[in-house]
Coordinates of C-alpha atoms in Angstrom, one line a residue:
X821 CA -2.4 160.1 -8.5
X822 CA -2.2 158.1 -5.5
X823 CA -4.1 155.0 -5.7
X824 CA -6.6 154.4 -3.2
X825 CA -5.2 150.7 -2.5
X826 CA -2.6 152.0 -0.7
X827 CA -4.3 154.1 1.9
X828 CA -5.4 152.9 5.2
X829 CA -8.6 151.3 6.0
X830 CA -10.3 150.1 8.9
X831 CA -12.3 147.2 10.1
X832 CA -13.8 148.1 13.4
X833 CA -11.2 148.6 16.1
X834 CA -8.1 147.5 13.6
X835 CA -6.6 150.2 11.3
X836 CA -4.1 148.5 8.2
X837 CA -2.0 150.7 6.7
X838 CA -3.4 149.8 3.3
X839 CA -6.3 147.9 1.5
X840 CA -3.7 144.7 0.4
X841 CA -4.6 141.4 2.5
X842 CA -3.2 138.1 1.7
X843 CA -6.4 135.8 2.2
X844 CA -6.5 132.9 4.2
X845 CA -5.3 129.8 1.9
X846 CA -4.0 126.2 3.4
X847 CA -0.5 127.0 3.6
X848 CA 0.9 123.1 4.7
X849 CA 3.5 124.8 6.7
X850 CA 2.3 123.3 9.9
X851 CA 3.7 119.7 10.7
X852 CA 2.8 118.3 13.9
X853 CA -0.4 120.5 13.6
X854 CA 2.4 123.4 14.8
X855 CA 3.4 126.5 13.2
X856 CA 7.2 126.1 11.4
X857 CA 10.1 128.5 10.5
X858 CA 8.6 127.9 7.2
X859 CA 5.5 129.5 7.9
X860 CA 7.2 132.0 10.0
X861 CA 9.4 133.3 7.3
X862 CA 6.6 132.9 4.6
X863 CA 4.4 135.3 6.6
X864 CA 6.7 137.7 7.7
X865 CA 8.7 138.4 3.9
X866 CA 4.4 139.1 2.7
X867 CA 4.6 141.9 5.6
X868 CA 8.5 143.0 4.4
X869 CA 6.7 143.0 1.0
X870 CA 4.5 145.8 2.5
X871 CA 0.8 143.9 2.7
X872 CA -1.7 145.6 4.7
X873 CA -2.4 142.1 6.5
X874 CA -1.5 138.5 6.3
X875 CA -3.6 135.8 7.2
X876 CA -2.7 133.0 8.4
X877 CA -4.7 129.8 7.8
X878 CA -6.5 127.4 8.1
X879 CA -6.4 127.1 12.1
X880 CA -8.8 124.0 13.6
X881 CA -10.3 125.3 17.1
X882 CA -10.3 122.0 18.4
X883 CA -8.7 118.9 16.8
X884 CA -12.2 117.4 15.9
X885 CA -11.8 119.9 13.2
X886 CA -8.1 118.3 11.4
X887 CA -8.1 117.2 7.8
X888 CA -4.6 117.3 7.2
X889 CA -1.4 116.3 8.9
X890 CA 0.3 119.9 7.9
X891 CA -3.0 121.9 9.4
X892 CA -2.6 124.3 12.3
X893 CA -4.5 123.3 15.4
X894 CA -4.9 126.0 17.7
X895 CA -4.3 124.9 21.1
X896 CA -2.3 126.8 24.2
X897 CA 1.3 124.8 23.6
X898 CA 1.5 126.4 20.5
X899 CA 0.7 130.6 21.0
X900 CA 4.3 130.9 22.3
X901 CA 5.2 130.0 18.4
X902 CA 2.4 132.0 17.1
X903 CA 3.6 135.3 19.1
X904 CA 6.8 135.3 17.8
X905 CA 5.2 135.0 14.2
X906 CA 2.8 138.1 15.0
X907 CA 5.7 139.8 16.6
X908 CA 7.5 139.7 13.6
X909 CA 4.9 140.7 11.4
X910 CA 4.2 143.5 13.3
X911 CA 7.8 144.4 13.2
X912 CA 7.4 144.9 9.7
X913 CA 4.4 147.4 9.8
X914 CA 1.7 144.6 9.0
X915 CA -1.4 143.1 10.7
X916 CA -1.6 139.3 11.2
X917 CA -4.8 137.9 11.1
X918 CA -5.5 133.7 11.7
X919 CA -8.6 131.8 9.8
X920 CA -10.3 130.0 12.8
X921 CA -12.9 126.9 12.0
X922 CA -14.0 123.4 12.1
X923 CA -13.7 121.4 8.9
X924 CA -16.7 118.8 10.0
X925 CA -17.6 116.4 7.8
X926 CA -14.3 117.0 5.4
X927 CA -12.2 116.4 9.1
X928 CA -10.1 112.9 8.4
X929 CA -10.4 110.5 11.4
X930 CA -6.4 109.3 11.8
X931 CA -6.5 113.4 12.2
X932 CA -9.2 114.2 13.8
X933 CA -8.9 111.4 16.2
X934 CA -12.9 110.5 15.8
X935 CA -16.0 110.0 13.2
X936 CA -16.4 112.8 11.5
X937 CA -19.2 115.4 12.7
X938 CA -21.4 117.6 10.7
X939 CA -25.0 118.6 11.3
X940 CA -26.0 115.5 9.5
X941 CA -25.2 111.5 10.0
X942 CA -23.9 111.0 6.2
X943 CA -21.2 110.0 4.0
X944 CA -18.7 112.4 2.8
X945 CA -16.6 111.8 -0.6
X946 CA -13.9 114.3 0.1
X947 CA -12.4 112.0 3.0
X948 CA -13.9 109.5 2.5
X949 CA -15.7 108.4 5.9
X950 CA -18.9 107.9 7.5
X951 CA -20.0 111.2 9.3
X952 CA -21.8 111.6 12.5
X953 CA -24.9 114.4 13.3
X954 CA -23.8 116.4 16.4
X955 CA -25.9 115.9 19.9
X956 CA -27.3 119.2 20.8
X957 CA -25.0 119.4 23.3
X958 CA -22.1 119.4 20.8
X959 CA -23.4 122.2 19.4
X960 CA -23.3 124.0 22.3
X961 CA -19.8 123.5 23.0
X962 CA -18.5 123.7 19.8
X963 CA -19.5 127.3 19.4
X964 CA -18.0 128.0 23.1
X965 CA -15.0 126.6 21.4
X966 CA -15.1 129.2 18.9
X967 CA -15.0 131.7 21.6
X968 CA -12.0 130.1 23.4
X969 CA -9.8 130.0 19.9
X970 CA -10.9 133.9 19.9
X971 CA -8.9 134.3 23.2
X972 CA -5.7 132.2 22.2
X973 CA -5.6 134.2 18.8
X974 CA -5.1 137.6 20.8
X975 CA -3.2 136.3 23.2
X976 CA -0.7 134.8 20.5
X977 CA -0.9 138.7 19.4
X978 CA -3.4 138.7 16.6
X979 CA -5.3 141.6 15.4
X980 CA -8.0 140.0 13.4
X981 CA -9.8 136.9 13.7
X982 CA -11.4 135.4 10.1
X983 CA -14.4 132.8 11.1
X984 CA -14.5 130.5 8.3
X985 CA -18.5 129.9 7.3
X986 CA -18.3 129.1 3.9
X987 CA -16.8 126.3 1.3
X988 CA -18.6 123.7 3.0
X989 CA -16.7 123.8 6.5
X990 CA -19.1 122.8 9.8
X991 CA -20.6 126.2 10.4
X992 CA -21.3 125.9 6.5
X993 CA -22.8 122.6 6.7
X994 CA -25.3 123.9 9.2
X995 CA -26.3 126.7 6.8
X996 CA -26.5 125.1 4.1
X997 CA -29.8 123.1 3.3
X998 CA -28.4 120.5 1.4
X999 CA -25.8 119.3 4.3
X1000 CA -28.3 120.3 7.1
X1001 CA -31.6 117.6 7.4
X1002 CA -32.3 117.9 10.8
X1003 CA -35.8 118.5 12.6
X1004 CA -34.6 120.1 15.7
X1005 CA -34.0 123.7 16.2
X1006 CA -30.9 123.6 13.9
X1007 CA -32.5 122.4 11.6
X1008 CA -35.9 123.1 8.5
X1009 CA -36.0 127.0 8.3
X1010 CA -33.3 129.6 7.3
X1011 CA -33.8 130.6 11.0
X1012 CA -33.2 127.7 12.4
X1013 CA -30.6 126.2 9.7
X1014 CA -28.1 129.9 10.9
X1015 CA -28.7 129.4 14.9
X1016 CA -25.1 127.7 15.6
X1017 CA -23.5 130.0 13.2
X1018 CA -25.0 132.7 15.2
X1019 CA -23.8 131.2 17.9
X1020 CA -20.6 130.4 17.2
X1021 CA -20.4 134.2 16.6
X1022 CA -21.8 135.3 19.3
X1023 CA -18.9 133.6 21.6
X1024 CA -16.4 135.2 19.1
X1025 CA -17.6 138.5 19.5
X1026 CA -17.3 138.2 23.1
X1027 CA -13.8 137.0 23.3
X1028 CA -12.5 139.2 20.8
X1029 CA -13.9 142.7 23.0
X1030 CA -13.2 145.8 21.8
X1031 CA -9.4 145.8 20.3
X1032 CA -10.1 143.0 18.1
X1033 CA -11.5 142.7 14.6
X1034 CA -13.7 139.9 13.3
X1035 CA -14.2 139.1 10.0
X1036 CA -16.5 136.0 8.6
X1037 CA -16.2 134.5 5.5
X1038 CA -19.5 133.2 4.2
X1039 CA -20.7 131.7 0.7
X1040 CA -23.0 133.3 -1.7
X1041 CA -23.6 130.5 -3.3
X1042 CA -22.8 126.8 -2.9
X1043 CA -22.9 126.3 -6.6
X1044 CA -25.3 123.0 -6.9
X1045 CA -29.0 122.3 -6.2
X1046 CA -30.4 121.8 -3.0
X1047 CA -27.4 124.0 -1.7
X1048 CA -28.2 127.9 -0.6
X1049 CA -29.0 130.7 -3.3
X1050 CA -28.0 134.1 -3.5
X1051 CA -31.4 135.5 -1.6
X1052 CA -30.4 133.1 1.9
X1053 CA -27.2 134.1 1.9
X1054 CA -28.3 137.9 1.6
X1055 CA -30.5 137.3 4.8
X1056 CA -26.8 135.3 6.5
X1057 CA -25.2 138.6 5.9
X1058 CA -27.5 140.6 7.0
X1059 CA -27.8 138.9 10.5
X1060 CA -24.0 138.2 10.9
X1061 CA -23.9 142.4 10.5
X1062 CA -26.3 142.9 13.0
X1063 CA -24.6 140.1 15.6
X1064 CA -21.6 142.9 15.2
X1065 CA -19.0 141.3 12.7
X1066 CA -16.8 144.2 11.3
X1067 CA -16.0 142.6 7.5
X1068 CA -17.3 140.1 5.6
X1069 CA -15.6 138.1 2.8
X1070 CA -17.7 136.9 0.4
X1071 CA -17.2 133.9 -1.4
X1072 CA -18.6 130.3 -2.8
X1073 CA -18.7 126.6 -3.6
X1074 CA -17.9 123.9 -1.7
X1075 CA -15.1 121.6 -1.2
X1076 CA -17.5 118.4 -1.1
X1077 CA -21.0 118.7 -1.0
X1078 CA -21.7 115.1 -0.4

């Protein structure tokens, strides 16, 4: 009997030819923030290998967003690279995919080219720096910016977009009440706490129109006290489905949580 792993499935407007993705995982294939015939040839022998879709990650939307010196930054002098990698993927039957997000308060300043930001003013361990609580208006751009990576993803030749919300990344450190102490509207309730991530998605939905899928992954749990529980990350899931997102990945923990 045919196993049902290996029949198509779709995700909104995107059809794979099976249920097999390779999830999005730090590849440090990108040197000069740039995509390399390393992860060109990594990506494409996954689609030879017959995956339903490859992912390729983790992509900074603007270089705020940099932790590492191998991390992709998606920016326009780049898609030219990134369309010959989906080209070639596609060649080989597969979907690409590309893991869009904003590492915050993990981002490391010689990368990032600034302090830190988060939703807080803090300290974070994982770098270590001192980290800086967005303006408002921050916020507001930042989110646009989420919709502007949206529009260089397709027209590098993506097929899916993968928001990353989870593991303690920005949009993460917004949810998450144990990052998040601010008394403005991002800040107290649930509400209030998922209003950027909302936004953010918002913006990606837009870009990404019909003939795109958008996928968000999203934590369950961040695994410590004070972070979220099981019960507000039911009611994140439940708005990001009604704000139109066609799969979520679900997921936990974070990467530093102070």
């Amino acid at each position: 009997m045919k196993s049902k792993l290996f029949t198509p499935v779709t995700f909104g407007p995107l059809t794979l030819r099976n249920r097999t993705i390779l999830s999005a995982a730090f590849e440090s294939m990108c040197p000069g923030n740039a995509p390399s015939q390393m992860l060109h040839d990594y990506h494409c022998s996954v689609a030879k290998g017959g995956i339903g879709m490859t992912t390729i990650a983790y992509a900074a939307i603007v270089r705020s967003g940099l932790s590492f010196p191998h991390q992709l930054w998606l920016r326009p002098e780049i898609v030219p690279d990134l369309r010959r990698l989906t080209d070639d993927i596609h060649k080989e039957g597969a979907a690409a995919s590309i893991q869009i997000g904003h590492c915050g308060n993990m981002s490391k300043p010689a990368m990032a080219g600034c302090t830190p930001i988060s939703a807080s003013t803090g300290f974070n361990i994982y770098s270590p720096t001192f980290v800086r609580g967005m303006k408002k208006e921050e916020i507001y751009e930042m989110a646009k910016a989420f919709g502007r990576a949206v529009h260089m993803a397709r027209e590098a030749g993506f097929d899916a977009v993968e928001v990353h919300a989870g593991h303690g990344y920005l949009l993460s450190q917004f949810l998450s009440p144990y990052t998040n102490h601010r008394k403005d509207e991002f800040g107290g309730s649930l509400e209030n706490r998922m209003r950027f991530t909302r936004m953010a998605i918002g913006e990606v939905m837009k870009a990404a129109g019909d003939d795109m899928a958008v996928l968000v992954k999203m934590n369950m749990r961040d695994g410590f006290k004070g972070g979220m529980e099981i019960d507000e990350c039911i009611e994140v899931a439940k708005t990001l489905e009604r704000e139109g997102l066609h799969a979520l990945i679900l997921s936990g923990g974070f990467v530093s949580c102070a």
